[in-house]
Amino acid sequence: SQKIEQNSEALNIQEGKTATLTCNYTNYSPAYLQWYRQDPGRGPVFLLLIRENEKEKRKERLKVTFDTTLKQSLFHITASQPADSATYLCAHNNAGNMLTFGGGTRLMVKP
Amino acid sequence: SAVISQKPSRDICQRGTSLTIQCQVDSQVTMMFWYRQQPGQSLTLIATANQGSEATYESGFVIDKFPISRPNLTFSTLTVSNMSPEDSSIYLCSVRRDSYNEQFFGPGTRLTVL
């Protein structure tokens, strides 16, 4: 079955740098991938959706890429700030069009 | 986007009791989902609750344990029945707007079972 894999280790970066998070899937290319931010004890907040036929999508300091050859999506935060510290979740739609989530990657931006 | 509210935001319950979680959306949506997020884990889909049909449960979740109501297009409830400490989790309501792929989540209900 399809699996979504994210780096379970926390990513620590310095304020002002670009954070890059990785989401890999194992089998078929999903029609789209979604990225969410989740703060402790809170529900996920939708950030970006990228479709299979889109190479890149941007929103303010956020950028998402989708490489169907590598079976990978990258999530970038440019000019990172301590307020960007959170867990970031990648999700894809499965065959039944239900969202399946990766384990999430915790990002820590240090001032 | 969609604005989703959940009640209660948190609760501490005794083993063997039941808790009903309410989910209210600011607009009419057909597709509504209930997720569970256990401590340190990612989200797991419990069931899909589309208005006008019976809820569809994922593997490992049954109606007797997690009965769901969906009386209209803006509201749903999830009941966690006969609770045990293993049910301690965050329970999340989620919706997908008709004709859109983006999915939105409520703030969650943090449940602790003693």
Coordinates of N, CA and C in Angstrom, one line a residue:
Chain A
S1 N 0.8 -1.2 0.0 CA 0.0 0.0 0.0 C 0.9 1.3 0.0
Q2 N 0.3 2.3 -0.4 CA 1.0 3.6 -0.5 C 1.4 4.1 0.9
K3 N 2.7 4.6 1.0 CA 3.1 5.1 2.3 C 3.7 6.5 2.0
I4 N 3.5 7.3 3.0 CA 4.0 8.7 3.0 C 5.1 8.8 4.0
E5 N 6.3 9.2 3.7 CA 7.4 9.2 4.6 C 8.0 10.6 4.8
Q6 N 8.1 11.0 6.0 CA 8.8 12.2 6.3 C 9.9 12.0 7.3
N7 N 10.9 12.8 7.3 CA 12.0 12.6 8.2 C 11.5 12.9 9.7
S8 N 11.6 11.8 10.5 CA 11.1 11.9 11.8 C 12.0 12.7 12.8
E9 N 13.2 13.0 12.3 CA 14.1 13.7 13.2 C 13.8 15.2 13.0
A10 N 13.9 15.9 14.1 CA 13.7 17.4 14.1 C 14.7 18.1 13.2
L11 N 14.3 19.1 12.5 CA 15.2 19.9 11.7 C 15.4 21.2 12.5
N12 N 16.7 21.5 12.8 CA 17.1 22.7 13.5 C 17.8 23.6 12.6
I13 N 17.3 24.9 12.4 CA 18.0 25.8 11.5 C 18.1 27.2 12.2
Q14 N 18.9 28.0 11.7 CA 19.1 29.4 12.2 C 18.1 30.3 11.5
E15 N 17.6 31.3 12.3 CA 16.7 32.3 11.8 C 17.3 32.9 10.5
G16 N 16.5 33.1 9.5 CA 16.9 33.7 8.3 C 17.3 32.8 7.2
K17 N 17.6 31.5 7.6 CA 17.9 30.5 6.6 C 16.7 29.9 6.0
T18 N 16.9 29.1 4.9 CA 15.8 28.4 4.3 C 15.7 27.0 4.9
A19 N 14.5 26.7 5.3 CA 14.2 25.4 5.8 C 13.6 24.5 4.6
T20 N 14.1 23.3 4.5 CA 13.6 22.4 3.5 C 13.2 21.1 4.1
L21 N 12.0 20.7 3.9 CA 11.4 19.5 4.5 C 11.1 18.6 3.3
T22 N 11.2 17.3 3.5 CA 11.0 16.3 2.5 C 9.9 15.4 2.8
C23 N 9.1 15.0 1.7 CA 8.0 14.1 1.8 C 8.2 13.1 0.6
N24 N 8.3 11.8 0.9 CA 8.5 10.8 -0.1 C 7.3 9.9 -0.1
Y25 N 6.9 9.4 -1.2 CA 5.8 8.4 -1.3 C 6.4 7.2 -2.0
T26 N 5.7 6.1 -1.8 CA 6.4 4.8 -2.2 C 5.9 4.2 -3.5
N27 N 4.6 4.4 -3.8 CA 4.1 3.7 -5.0 C 3.6 4.7 -6.1
Y28 N 2.3 4.7 -6.2 CA 1.8 5.5 -7.3 C 1.8 7.0 -7.0
S29 N 1.8 7.8 -8.0 CA 1.8 9.3 -7.8 C 0.4 9.7 -7.4
P30 N 0.3 10.3 -6.3 CA -1.1 10.9 -5.9 C -1.5 12.0 -6.8
A31 N -2.7 12.2 -7.0 CA -3.2 13.3 -7.8 C -2.7 14.7 -7.2
Y32 N -2.6 14.7 -5.9 CA -2.1 16.0 -5.3 C -1.6 15.7 -3.9
L33 N -0.7 16.6 -3.5 CA -0.2 16.5 -2.1 C -0.6 17.8 -1.4
Q34 N -0.8 17.6 -0.1 CA -1.1 18.8 0.7 C -0.1 18.9 1.9
W35 N 0.2 20.1 2.2 CA 1.1 20.4 3.3 C 0.4 21.2 4.4
Y36 N 0.6 20.8 5.7 CA 0.0 21.4 6.8 C 1.0 21.8 7.9
R37 N 0.6 22.7 8.7 CA 1.4 23.1 9.8 C 0.6 22.7 11.1
Q38 N 1.3 22.1 12.1 CA 0.6 21.8 13.3 C 1.4 22.2 14.5
D39 N 0.8 23.0 15.3 CA 1.4 23.4 16.6 C 0.9 22.4 17.7
P40 N 1.7 22.3 18.8 CA 1.4 21.3 19.8 C -0.1 21.5 20.4
G41 N -0.8 20.4 20.4 CA -2.1 20.5 21.0 C -3.2 21.1 20.1
R42 N -2.8 21.5 18.8 CA -3.8 22.1 18.0 C -4.0 21.3 16.7
G43 N -5.1 21.6 16.0 CA -5.4 20.9 14.7 C -4.5 21.4 13.6
P44 N -4.2 20.6 12.6 CA -3.4 21.0 11.5 C -4.0 22.2 10.7
V45 N -3.1 23.1 10.3 CA -3.6 24.2 9.5 C -3.1 24.0 8.0
F46 N -4.0 24.1 7.1 CA -3.7 23.9 5.7 C -2.8 25.0 5.2
L47 N -1.8 24.6 4.5 CA -0.8 25.6 3.9 C -0.9 25.6 2.4
L48 N -0.6 24.5 1.7 CA -0.5 24.5 0.3 C -0.9 23.1 -0.2
L49 N -1.5 23.2 -1.4 CA -1.8 22.0 -2.2 C -1.1 22.1 -3.5
I50 N -0.5 21.0 -3.9 CA 0.2 20.9 -5.3 C -0.3 19.7 -6.0
R51 N -0.6 19.9 -7.3 CA -1.2 18.9 -8.1 C -0.1 18.1 -8.8
E52 N -0.4 17.0 -9.3 CA 0.6 16.1 -9.9 C 1.2 16.7 -11.1
N53 N 0.5 17.6 -11.8 CA 1.0 18.2 -13.1 C 1.6 19.6 -12.8
E54 N 1.8 19.9 -11.5 CA 2.4 21.2 -11.2 C 3.8 20.9 -10.6
K55 N 4.8 21.6 -11.1 CA 6.1 21.4 -10.6 C 6.4 22.1 -9.3
E56 N 5.7 23.3 -9.2 CA 6.0 24.2 -8.1 C 4.8 25.0 -7.8
K57 N 4.7 25.3 -6.5 CA 3.6 26.2 -6.0 C 4.2 27.1 -4.9
R58 N 3.8 28.4 -5.0 CA 4.4 29.3 -4.0 C 3.2 30.1 -3.3
K59 N 3.6 30.4 -2.0 CA 2.6 31.3 -1.2 C 3.5 32.0 -0.2
E60 N 3.7 33.3 -0.5 CA 4.5 34.1 0.4 C 5.9 33.5 0.6
R61 N 6.3 33.2 1.8 CA 7.6 32.6 2.0 C 7.7 31.1 1.8
L62 N 6.6 30.5 1.4 CA 6.5 29.1 1.3 C 6.6 28.7 -0.2
K63 N 7.3 27.5 -0.4 CA 7.3 27.0 -1.8 C 7.3 25.5 -1.7
V64 N 6.5 24.9 -2.5 CA 6.4 23.4 -2.6 C 6.7 22.9 -4.0
T65 N 7.4 21.9 -4.1 CA 7.7 21.2 -5.4 C 7.2 19.8 -5.4
F66 N 7.0 19.3 -6.6 CA 6.4 17.9 -6.7 C 7.2 17.3 -7.8
D67 N 8.0 16.3 -7.5 CA 8.8 15.5 -8.5 C 8.3 14.1 -8.6
T68 N 7.5 13.8 -9.7 CA 6.9 12.5 -9.8 C 8.0 11.4 -10.2
T69 N 9.1 11.9 -10.7 CA 10.2 10.9 -11.0 C 10.9 10.4 -9.7
L70 N 11.1 11.4 -8.8 CA 11.8 11.0 -7.6 C 10.7 10.6 -6.5
K71 N 9.4 10.7 -6.8 CA 8.4 10.4 -5.9 C 8.6 11.2 -4.6
Q72 N 8.7 12.5 -4.8 CA 9.1 13.3 -3.7 C 8.5 14.7 -3.8
S73 N 8.1 15.3 -2.7 CA 7.7 16.7 -2.6 C 8.6 17.4 -1.6
L74 N 9.1 18.6 -1.9 CA 9.9 19.4 -1.0 C 9.1 20.6 -0.6
F75 N 9.2 20.9 0.7 CA 8.5 22.1 1.2 C 9.6 23.0 1.8
H76 N 9.6 24.3 1.2 CA 10.7 25.2 1.6 C 10.0 26.4 2.3
I77 N 10.7 26.9 3.4 CA 10.3 28.1 4.0 C 11.6 29.0 3.9
T78 N 11.4 30.1 3.2 CA 12.6 31.0 3.1 C 12.5 32.1 4.2
A79 N 13.7 32.6 4.5 CA 13.8 33.7 5.5 C 13.1 33.2 6.8
S80 N 13.4 32.0 7.3 CA 12.7 31.4 8.4 C 12.8 32.3 9.6
Q81 N 11.7 32.1 10.4 CA 11.6 32.9 11.7 C 11.3 31.9 12.8
P82 N 11.6 32.3 14.0 CA 11.3 31.4 15.2 C 9.8 31.1 15.2
A83 N 8.9 31.9 14.7 CA 7.5 31.7 14.7 C 7.1 30.6 13.7
D84 N 8.0 30.2 12.8 CA 7.8 29.1 11.9 C 8.0 27.7 12.6
S85 N 8.5 27.7 13.8 CA 8.7 26.5 14.5 C 7.4 25.8 14.8
A86 N 7.3 24.5 14.3 CA 6.1 23.8 14.4 C 6.4 22.4 13.7
T87 N 5.4 21.5 13.7 CA 5.5 20.3 13.0 C 4.8 20.5 11.6
Y88 N 5.4 20.0 10.6 CA 4.9 20.1 9.2 C 4.5 18.8 8.7
L89 N 3.3 18.6 8.3 CA 2.7 17.4 7.8 C 2.5 17.4 6.3
C90 N 2.8 16.3 5.7 CA 2.6 16.1 4.3 C 1.4 15.1 4.2
A91 N 0.5 15.2 3.3 CA -0.6 14.3 3.1 C -0.9 14.1 1.6
H92 N -1.4 12.9 1.3 CA -1.8 12.7 -0.1 C -3.1 12.0 -0.1
N93 N -3.8 12.1 -1.2 CA -5.1 11.4 -1.4 C -4.8 10.0 -1.8
N94 N -5.4 9.0 -1.2 CA -5.3 7.6 -1.6 C -6.3 7.3 -2.6
A95 N -6.3 6.0 -2.9 CA -7.2 5.5 -4.0 C -8.7 5.9 -3.7
G96 N -9.1 5.9 -2.5 CA -10.4 6.3 -2.1 C -10.6 7.7 -2.0
N97 N -9.6 8.5 -2.4 CA -9.6 10.0 -2.2 C -9.7 10.5 -0.8
M98 N -9.2 9.6 0.1 CA -9.1 10.0 1.5 C -7.6 10.4 1.8
L99 N -7.5 11.4 2.7 CA -6.1 11.9 2.9 C -5.4 10.9 3.8
T100 N -4.1 10.6 3.5 CA -3.2 9.8 4.3 C -2.1 10.7 4.7
F101 N -1.7 10.7 6.0 CA -0.7 11.6 6.4 C 0.6 11.0 6.7
G102 N 1.7 11.7 6.5 CA 3.0 11.3 6.9 C 3.2 11.5 8.4
G103 N 4.3 11.1 8.9 CA 4.5 11.2 10.4 C 4.8 12.7 10.8
G104 N 5.1 13.5 9.9 CA 5.4 14.9 10.2 C 6.9 15.1 10.6
T105 N 7.4 16.3 10.3 CA 8.8 16.7 10.7 C 8.7 18.0 11.5
R106 N 9.4 17.9 12.6 CA 9.3 19.1 13.5 C 10.5 20.0 13.1
L107 N 10.1 21.3 12.9 CA 11.1 22.3 12.6 C 11.3 23.2 13.8
M108 N 12.5 23.5 14.1 CA 12.9 24.4 15.1 C 13.8 25.5 14.5
V109 N 13.3 26.7 14.6 CA 14.1 27.9 14.1 C 14.6 28.6 15.2
K110 N 15.9 28.7 15.3 CA 16.6 29.4 16.4 C 16.9 30.8 16.1
P111 N 16.7 31.7 17.1 CA 17.0 33.1 16.8 C 18.5 33.4 16.8
Chain B
S1 N -11.4 28.9 2.5 CA -11.2 28.0 3.7 C -12.5 27.8 4.4
A2 N -12.4 27.0 5.4 CA -13.6 26.7 6.3 C -13.3 27.0 7.7
V3 N -14.2 27.5 8.4 CA -14.0 27.8 9.9 C -14.7 26.6 10.6
I4 N -14.0 25.9 11.4 CA -14.5 24.7 12.1 C -14.3 24.9 13.6
S5 N -15.4 24.6 14.3 CA -15.3 24.7 15.8 C -15.6 23.3 16.4
Q6 N -15.0 23.0 17.5 CA -15.2 21.7 18.2 C -15.5 22.0 19.6
K7 N -16.4 21.2 20.2 CA -16.7 21.2 21.6 C -16.7 19.8 22.2
P8 N -16.2 19.5 23.3 CA -15.3 20.4 24.1 C -14.0 20.5 23.5
S9 N -13.2 21.5 24.0 CA -11.8 21.6 23.5 C -10.9 20.6 24.2
R10 N -11.3 20.2 25.4 CA -10.6 19.2 26.1 C -11.5 18.6 27.2
D11 N -11.2 17.4 27.7 CA -11.9 16.8 28.7 C -11.1 15.7 29.4
I12 N -11.4 15.5 30.6 CA -10.8 14.4 31.4 C -11.9 13.5 31.8
C13 N -11.9 12.2 31.4 CA -13.0 11.3 31.7 C -12.6 10.1 32.4
Q14 N -13.5 9.5 33.0 CA -13.3 8.2 33.7 C -13.5 7.0 32.8
R15 N -12.7 6.0 33.1 CA -12.8 4.8 32.3 C -14.3 4.3 32.3
G16 N -14.7 3.8 31.2 CA -16.1 3.2 31.1 C -17.2 4.2 30.7
T17 N -16.9 5.5 30.8 CA -17.9 6.5 30.4 C -17.8 6.8 28.9
S18 N -18.7 7.6 28.4 CA -18.7 8.0 27.0 C -18.6 9.5 26.9
L19 N -18.1 10.0 25.8 CA -18.0 11.5 25.5 C -18.4 11.7 24.1
T20 N -19.2 12.7 23.9 CA -19.7 13.1 22.6 C -19.0 14.4 22.2
I21 N -18.3 14.5 21.1 CA -17.6 15.6 20.6 C -18.5 16.2 19.5
Q22 N -18.6 17.5 19.5 CA -19.4 18.2 18.5 C -18.5 19.0 17.5
C23 N -18.9 19.0 16.3 CA -18.2 19.7 15.2 C -19.1 20.6 14.5
Q24 N -18.8 21.9 14.4 CA -19.7 22.8 13.7 C -18.9 23.5 12.6
V25 N -19.4 23.6 11.4 CA -18.7 24.3 10.3 C -19.5 25.5 9.9
D26 N -18.8 26.5 9.4 CA -19.4 27.8 9.1 C -20.1 27.8 7.7
S27 N -20.0 26.7 7.0 CA -20.7 26.6 5.7 C -21.1 25.2 5.4
Q28 N -22.0 25.0 4.5 CA -22.5 23.6 4.2 C -21.4 22.8 3.4
V29 N -21.1 21.7 3.9 CA -20.1 20.8 3.2 C -20.7 19.4 3.2
T30 N -20.4 18.7 2.1 CA -20.9 17.3 2.1 C -20.0 16.4 2.8
M31 N -18.7 16.5 2.6 CA -17.7 15.6 3.1 C -17.2 16.1 4.5
M32 N -17.3 15.3 5.5 CA -16.8 15.6 6.8 C -16.1 14.3 7.3
F33 N -15.0 14.5 8.0 CA -14.2 13.4 8.5 C -13.9 13.5 10.0
W34 N -13.6 12.4 10.6 CA -13.1 12.4 12.0 C -11.8 11.7 12.0
Y35 N -10.8 12.3 12.7 CA -9.5 11.8 12.8 C -9.1 11.6 14.3
R36 N -8.2 10.8 14.5 CA -7.6 10.6 15.9 C -6.1 10.8 15.7
Q37 N -5.5 11.5 16.7 CA -4.1 11.7 16.8 C -3.6 11.3 18.2
Q38 N -3.0 10.2 18.3 CA -2.5 9.7 19.6 C -1.2 10.4 19.9
P39 N -0.8 10.5 21.1 CA 0.4 11.3 21.5 C 1.6 10.9 20.7
G40 N 2.2 11.9 20.1 CA 3.4 11.7 19.3 C 3.2 11.1 18.0
Q41 N 2.0 10.9 17.6 CA 1.7 10.2 16.3 C 1.1 11.1 15.3
S42 N 1.0 10.6 14.1 CA 0.3 11.4 13.1 C -1.2 11.2 13.1
L43 N -1.9 11.7 12.1 CA -3.3 11.6 12.1 C -3.8 10.3 11.5
T44 N -4.8 9.7 12.1 CA -5.4 8.5 11.6 C -6.9 8.7 11.4
L45 N -7.4 8.4 10.2 CA -8.8 8.6 9.9 C -9.6 7.5 10.6
I46 N -10.6 8.0 11.3 CA -11.6 7.1 12.0 C -12.7 6.8 11.0
A47 N -13.3 7.8 10.5 CA -14.5 7.6 9.6 C -14.8 8.8 8.8
T48 N -15.5 8.5 7.7 CA -16.0 9.6 6.8 C -17.5 9.7 7.1
A49 N -18.0 10.9 7.3 CA -19.4 11.2 7.7 C -20.0 12.1 6.6
N50 N -20.5 11.6 5.6 CA -21.2 12.4 4.6 C -22.7 12.5 4.9
Q51 N -23.2 13.7 4.7 CA -24.6 13.9 5.0 C -25.5 13.1 4.1
G52 N -26.4 12.4 4.7 CA -27.4 11.7 3.9 C -27.0 10.2 3.7
S53 N -25.9 9.8 4.4 CA -25.5 8.4 4.3 C -24.9 7.9 5.6
E54 N -24.8 6.7 5.8 CA -24.2 6.1 7.0 C -22.7 6.4 7.0
A55 N -22.1 6.6 8.2 CA -20.7 6.9 8.2 C -19.9 5.6 7.8
T56 N -18.8 5.9 7.1 CA -17.9 4.8 6.7 C -16.7 4.7 7.5
Y57 N -16.5 3.6 8.2 CA -15.4 3.5 9.2 C -14.2 2.8 8.5
E58 N -13.0 3.3 9.0 CA -11.8 2.7 8.5 C -11.5 1.5 9.3
S59 N -10.5 0.7 8.7 CA -10.1 -0.6 9.4 C -9.6 -0.3 10.8
G60 N -10.1 -1.0 11.8 CA -9.8 -0.8 13.2 C -10.7 0.0 14.0
F61 N -11.7 0.6 13.3 CA -12.7 1.5 14.0 C -14.1 0.9 13.7
V62 N -14.9 0.8 14.8 CA -16.2 0.3 14.6 C -17.3 1.2 15.1
I63 N -18.5 1.1 14.6 CA -19.6 2.0 14.9 C -20.0 1.9 16.4
D64 N -19.9 0.7 17.0 CA -20.3 0.6 18.4 C -19.4 1.4 19.3
K65 N -18.1 1.5 18.9 CA -17.1 2.3 19.7 C -17.2 3.8 19.4
F66 N -17.4 4.1 18.1 CA -17.3 5.5 17.7 C -18.5 5.8 16.9
P67 N -19.7 5.8 17.5 CA -20.9 6.2 16.7 C -20.8 7.7 16.3
I68 N -21.3 7.9 15.1 CA -21.2 9.3 14.5 C -22.6 9.7 14.0
S69 N -22.9 10.9 14.2 CA -24.2 11.5 13.7 C -23.8 12.6 12.7
R70 N -24.7 12.8 11.7 CA -24.4 13.8 10.7 C -25.8 14.3 10.3
P71 N -26.5 15.1 11.2 CA -27.9 15.5 10.9 C -28.1 16.5 9.8
N72 N -27.0 17.3 9.5 CA -27.2 18.3 8.4 C -25.8 18.6 7.9
L73 N -25.7 19.6 7.0 CA -24.5 19.8 6.2 C -23.5 20.7 7.0
T74 N -23.8 21.1 8.2 CA -22.9 21.9 8.9 C -22.5 21.4 10.3
F75 N -23.0 20.2 10.6 CA -22.8 19.7 12.0 C -22.6 18.2 12.0
S76 N -21.8 17.7 12.9 CA -21.6 16.3 13.2 C -21.1 16.1 14.6
T77 N -21.4 14.9 15.1 CA -20.9 14.5 16.4 C -20.2 13.1 16.3
L78 N -19.2 13.0 17.1 CA -18.5 11.7 17.3 C -18.5 11.4 18.8
T79 N -19.0 10.2 19.1 CA -19.0 9.7 20.5 C -17.9 8.6 20.7
V80 N -17.2 8.8 21.7 CA -16.2 7.8 22.1 C -16.8 7.0 23.3
S81 N -17.1 5.8 23.0 CA -17.9 5.0 24.0 C -17.1 4.1 24.8
N82 N -17.6 3.8 26.0 CA -16.9 2.9 26.9 C -15.4 3.1 26.9
M83 N -15.0 4.3 27.3 CA -13.6 4.7 27.2 C -12.6 4.0 28.0
S84 N -11.4 3.8 27.5 CA -10.3 3.3 28.3 C -9.1 4.2 28.1
P85 N -8.1 4.1 28.9 CA -6.9 5.0 28.8 C -6.3 5.0 27.4
E86 N -6.5 3.9 26.6 CA -5.9 3.9 25.3 C -6.7 4.8 24.3
D87 N -7.8 5.3 24.7 CA -8.6 6.3 23.9 C -8.1 7.7 24.1
S88 N -7.2 7.9 25.0 CA -6.6 9.3 25.2 C -5.9 9.7 23.9
S89 N -6.4 10.8 23.4 CA -5.9 11.3 22.1 C -6.5 12.7 21.8
I90 N -6.0 13.2 20.7 CA -6.7 14.4 20.2 C -7.6 13.9 19.1
Y91 N -8.9 14.3 19.1 CA -9.9 14.0 18.1 C -10.2 15.2 17.3
L92 N -10.1 15.0 16.0 CA -10.1 16.1 15.0 C -11.2 15.9 14.0
C93 N -12.0 17.0 13.8 CA -13.0 17.1 12.8 C -12.4 17.7 11.6
S94 N -12.8 17.3 10.4 CA -12.2 17.8 9.2 C -13.2 17.9 8.1
V95 N -13.1 18.9 7.2 CA -14.1 19.0 6.1 C -13.4 19.3 4.8
R96 N -14.0 18.9 3.7 CA -13.5 19.2 2.4 C -14.7 19.9 1.7
R97 N -14.4 21.1 1.2 CA -15.5 21.8 0.5 C -15.8 21.1 -0.8
D98 N -17.1 21.1 -1.1 CA -17.5 20.5 -2.4 C -16.8 21.1 -3.6
S99 N -16.3 20.3 -4.5 CA -15.6 20.7 -5.7 C -14.2 21.2 -5.4
Y100 N -13.7 21.1 -4.2 CA -12.3 21.5 -3.9 C -11.6 20.3 -3.3
N101 N -10.3 20.3 -3.4 CA -9.5 19.2 -2.9 C -8.9 19.6 -1.5
E102 N -8.8 20.9 -1.2 CA -8.2 21.2 0.1 C -9.1 20.8 1.2
Q103 N -8.4 20.3 2.3 CA -9.1 19.8 3.4 C -8.7 20.6 4.7
F104 N -9.7 20.9 5.5 CA -9.5 21.8 6.6 C -9.8 21.1 7.9
F105 N -9.2 21.5 9.0 CA -9.3 20.8 10.3 C -9.8 21.8 11.4
G106 N -10.6 21.2 12.3 CA -10.9 21.9 13.5 C -9.8 22.0 14.5
P107 N -10.0 22.7 15.6 CA -8.9 22.8 16.6 C -8.6 21.6 17.4
G108 N -9.5 20.6 17.3 CA -9.3 19.3 18.0 C -9.9 19.3 19.4
T109 N -10.1 18.1 19.9 CA -10.6 17.9 21.3 C -9.6 17.0 21.9
R110 N -9.0 17.5 23.0 CA -8.0 16.7 23.7 C -8.6 15.9 24.8
L111 N -8.6 14.6 24.6 CA -9.3 13.7 25.6 C -8.3 12.9 26.4
T112 N -8.5 13.0 27.7 CA -7.7 12.2 28.6 C -8.6 11.2 29.4
V113 N -8.3 9.9 29.3 CA -9.1 9.0 30.0 C -8.3 8.4 31.2
L114 N -8.8 8.5 32.4 CA -8.1 8.0 33.6 C -8.5 6.6 33.9

